[in-house]
Coordinates of C-alpha atoms in Angstrom, one line a residue:
M24 CA -44.0 -133.4 19.6
C25 CA -43.6 -129.7 20.1
S26 CA -41.1 -128.3 22.6
P27 CA -41.8 -124.6 22.7
I28 CA -39.2 -122.1 23.8
K29 CA -40.5 -119.1 25.7
L30 CA -39.2 -116.0 23.9
K31 CA -40.7 -113.4 26.2
H32 CA -43.0 -113.4 29.3
N33 CA -44.4 -110.4 31.2
Q34 CA -47.6 -109.5 33.1
Y35 CA -49.6 -109.2 29.9
G36 CA -48.7 -112.6 28.4
Y37 CA -46.0 -114.6 26.7
I38 CA -44.7 -115.6 23.3
S39 CA -43.2 -119.0 22.6
W40 CA -41.7 -120.6 19.5
C41 CA -41.5 -124.3 18.5
S42 CA -38.4 -125.0 16.5
E43 CA -39.9 -128.3 15.3
C44 CA -43.1 -127.0 13.8
N45 CA -41.8 -123.4 13.4
N46 CA -45.0 -121.8 14.9
I47 CA -45.2 -118.9 17.2
N48 CA -47.7 -119.0 20.0
I49 CA -48.9 -115.6 21.4
A50 CA -50.8 -115.5 24.7
F51 CA -51.9 -111.9 25.4
H52 CA -54.4 -111.2 28.2
T53 CA -57.2 -113.7 27.4
I54 CA -56.2 -114.3 23.8
L55 CA -54.1 -117.3 22.6
F56 CA -53.3 -117.7 18.9
S57 CA -50.6 -119.1 16.7
L58 CA -48.8 -117.7 13.7
N59 CA -46.2 -119.1 11.4
T60 CA -42.9 -117.3 11.5
S61 CA -43.6 -115.2 8.3
Q62 CA -47.0 -114.2 9.8
F63 CA -45.3 -113.3 13.0
E64 CA -42.9 -110.9 11.3
N65 CA -45.7 -109.3 9.4
F66 CA -47.8 -109.0 12.5
S67 CA -44.9 -107.2 14.3
S68 CA -44.6 -104.7 11.4
I69 CA -48.3 -104.0 11.4
L70 CA -48.4 -103.5 15.2
N71 CA -45.3 -101.1 15.0
N72 CA -46.8 -99.2 12.1
D73 CA -50.1 -98.7 14.1
V74 CA -48.2 -97.6 17.2
N75 CA -46.1 -95.1 15.3
N76 CA -48.9 -93.7 13.1
T77 CA -51.5 -93.2 15.8
E78 CA -52.0 -89.5 16.8
K79 CA -51.8 -88.7 20.5
C80 CA -55.4 -87.6 20.5
N81 CA -56.4 -91.2 19.5
Q82 CA -54.4 -92.8 22.3
N83 CA -57.4 -93.6 24.6
T84 CA -59.1 -96.6 26.0
E85 CA -61.5 -97.1 23.2
K86 CA -61.1 -100.4 21.4
S87 CA -60.3 -99.2 17.9
F88 CA -57.5 -101.4 16.6
L89 CA -58.9 -104.5 14.8
Y90 CA -56.7 -107.4 13.6
N91 CA -57.9 -110.4 11.6
T92 CA -56.8 -113.9 12.5
D93 CA -56.8 -117.1 10.4
S94 CA -59.7 -118.4 12.4
L95 CA -63.1 -117.8 10.8
N96 CA -65.0 -115.1 12.6
V97 CA -62.3 -114.5 15.2
N98 CA -60.6 -111.1 15.4
I99 CA -58.5 -109.3 17.9
I100 CA -59.6 -105.8 19.0
L101 CA -57.4 -103.6 21.2
N102 CA -57.3 -100.2 22.6
Y103 CA -54.1 -98.1 22.3
I104 CA -52.6 -99.1 25.6
E105 CA -53.1 -102.8 24.8
L106 CA -51.7 -102.2 21.3
V107 CA -48.5 -100.8 22.8
Q108 CA -48.3 -103.7 25.3
L109 CA -48.7 -106.3 22.6
A110 CA -46.3 -104.5 20.2
E111 CA -43.6 -104.4 22.8
L112 CA -44.1 -108.1 23.7
V113 CA -43.9 -109.0 20.0
A114 CA -40.9 -106.8 19.2
D115 CA -38.9 -108.2 22.1
S116 CA -39.8 -111.8 21.1
L117 CA -39.0 -111.1 17.4
L118 CA -35.5 -110.0 18.4
L119 CA -34.9 -113.1 20.4
Y120 CA -36.4 -115.3 17.7
R121 CA -34.0 -113.8 15.1
S122 CA -31.1 -114.2 17.4
L123 CA -31.9 -117.9 17.9
Q124 CA -32.2 -118.3 14.2
L125 CA -28.7 -116.8 13.7
I126 CA -27.3 -119.1 16.3
K127 CA -28.9 -122.1 14.7
E128 CA -27.6 -121.1 11.3
I129 CA -24.1 -120.6 12.6
S130 CA -24.1 -123.9 14.5
Q131 CA -25.2 -125.7 11.3
N132 CA -22.3 -124.2 9.4
I133 CA -19.6 -125.3 11.9

């Protein structure tokens, strides 16, 4: 049975990780989806790339950032503000996830 560890929580959502099944759950606004750890790292890179490569003139409230999911006919669409919110939530969670992985690895080698 899963025992998720909450990596990050804020007013926009939360991200948790289950060390048993190694899945990451992302709840953001009204969206809830799961990724494996590899997908999570890739998703973080994609979000950061989009934030860093968006020109200031395109930073409006129009929903113009589309992300596919593994679910058939289910996509995530965000405006720039939501993109930044999600990217920050994911980046903070990824740092904590990597830290927990290092601690786990070190404890197994003791």
